[in-house]
């Protein structure tokens, strides 16, 4: 009985003392909060008084629209599209379902895109962002300077094959351009997207071929052994993964993908 009373005293005294300290600190915080001045944030919307304020509002709306469309810009106007499709092809060729996860694949494609696009981004920073922050150029000039390197990057990836540009120029009833400067951006972007899809699928087919051969060999062996009910993918998948690891597939694939944008 004496041991129980001693245990209760040892256990309850720190608990009640902790509640007392917590309550005291709460009272102190309330006193401090009552003496603190909380700032008031107000955002008012009013009618534009002149054309300059109207133009500023339009620029703000356009800026918000660009920020909203930035994921689409990153996916469709950079190297991300080709990388993401090829990585998905290699995952399907290896008959992998959840390893590596799609988030990991997209993360790899994103950071490789950052590596590939770094010279273009540096050029945009030096020719558009820095002069704009220093007040040397206006907003339309800044947008034009930022658009130039991106247009040049998309044009270079077509590697002299401008059938897609000609296709969209014909569908838009536009005259034949003499050079890149005469190609509108709204024509260059879909042409670049079609080109990237075509290149990515060509690379995907080349990746699939050796693994299809492994699947055919395994399926033929299983058929000859009379193991018809056993799915060939279950047997061929370890061999495909072993082959991919033995040839250092990730390194070779990444190297060739990066060099394809040179």
Coordinates of C-alpha atoms in Angstrom, one line a residue, residues 143-237:
X143 CA 8.7 38.8 -73.3
X144 CA 10.2 38.9 -76.9
X145 CA 13.7 38.3 -75.6
X146 CA 12.5 35.4 -73.4
X147 CA 10.6 33.9 -76.3
X148 CA 13.6 33.9 -78.7
X149 CA 15.8 31.2 -77.0
X150 CA 12.8 28.9 -76.5
X151 CA 11.8 29.2 -80.1
X152 CA 15.4 28.5 -81.2
X153 CA 15.5 25.4 -79.0
X154 CA 12.3 24.0 -80.4
X155 CA 13.4 24.7 -84.0
X156 CA 16.8 23.0 -83.5
X157 CA 15.1 19.8 -82.3
X158 CA 13.4 19.3 -85.6
X159 CA 16.9 18.6 -87.1
X160 CA 16.1 20.1 -90.6
X161 CA 12.8 18.1 -90.9
X162 CA 10.2 20.9 -91.1
X163 CA 7.3 18.9 -92.4
X164 CA 5.3 19.6 -89.3
X165 CA 5.8 23.3 -89.6
X166 CA 4.7 23.2 -93.2
X167 CA 1.7 21.1 -92.2
X168 CA 0.5 23.7 -89.7
X169 CA 1.3 26.6 -92.0
X170 CA -0.9 25.0 -94.7
X171 CA -3.7 24.3 -92.2
X172 CA -3.6 27.9 -91.0
X173 CA -3.6 29.3 -94.6
X174 CA -0.3 31.0 -94.0
X175 CA 2.4 31.8 -96.6
X176 CA 5.5 29.8 -96.8
X177 CA 8.1 31.2 -94.4
X178 CA 11.6 32.1 -95.6
X179 CA 13.2 31.5 -92.2
X180 CA 12.5 30.9 -88.5
X181 CA 11.5 34.5 -87.8
X182 CA 8.6 34.2 -90.1
X183 CA 7.1 31.2 -88.3
X184 CA 4.5 32.2 -85.7
X185 CA 5.0 30.8 -82.2
X186 CA 1.5 29.3 -82.3
X187 CA 2.6 27.3 -85.3
X188 CA 6.0 26.3 -83.9
X189 CA 4.7 24.9 -80.7
X190 CA 2.3 22.2 -82.1
X191 CA 5.0 21.4 -84.8
X192 CA 7.5 20.8 -82.0
X193 CA 5.1 18.7 -80.0
X194 CA 4.4 16.4 -83.0
X195 CA 8.1 16.1 -83.6
X196 CA 8.8 15.2 -80.0
X197 CA 6.1 12.5 -80.0
X198 CA 7.5 11.0 -83.2
X199 CA 11.1 11.0 -81.9
X200 CA 10.0 9.5 -78.6
X201 CA 8.0 6.7 -80.2
X202 CA 11.0 5.9 -82.5
X203 CA 13.3 5.6 -79.5
X204 CA 10.6 3.5 -77.7
X205 CA 10.4 1.0 -80.6
X206 CA 14.2 0.6 -80.5
X207 CA 14.0 0.0 -76.8
X208 CA 11.2 -2.6 -77.1
X209 CA 12.9 -4.8 -79.8
X210 CA 15.5 -6.6 -77.6
X211 CA 13.0 -7.2 -74.8
X212 CA 10.4 -8.5 -77.3
X213 CA 13.0 -11.1 -78.5
X214 CA 13.4 -12.2 -74.9
X215 CA 9.6 -12.6 -74.5
X216 CA 9.4 -14.6 -77.7
X217 CA 12.2 -17.0 -76.6
X218 CA 10.7 -17.5 -73.2
X219 CA 7.3 -18.1 -74.6
X220 CA 8.6 -20.6 -77.1
X221 CA 10.5 -22.5 -74.4
X222 CA 7.4 -22.7 -72.2
X223 CA 5.3 -23.9 -75.1
X224 CA 7.8 -26.6 -75.9
X225 CA 7.7 -27.7 -72.3
X226 CA 4.0 -27.8 -72.2
X227 CA 3.7 -25.1 -69.6
X228 CA 0.9 -23.3 -71.3
X229 CA -0.8 -21.9 -68.2
X230 CA 2.3 -20.1 -66.9
X231 CA 2.4 -16.5 -68.1
X232 CA 5.7 -15.9 -70.0
X233 CA 6.0 -12.4 -68.5
X234 CA 6.6 -13.9 -65.1
X235 CA 9.6 -15.8 -66.4
X236 CA 11.0 -13.3 -68.8
X237 CA 10.8 -10.2 -66.5

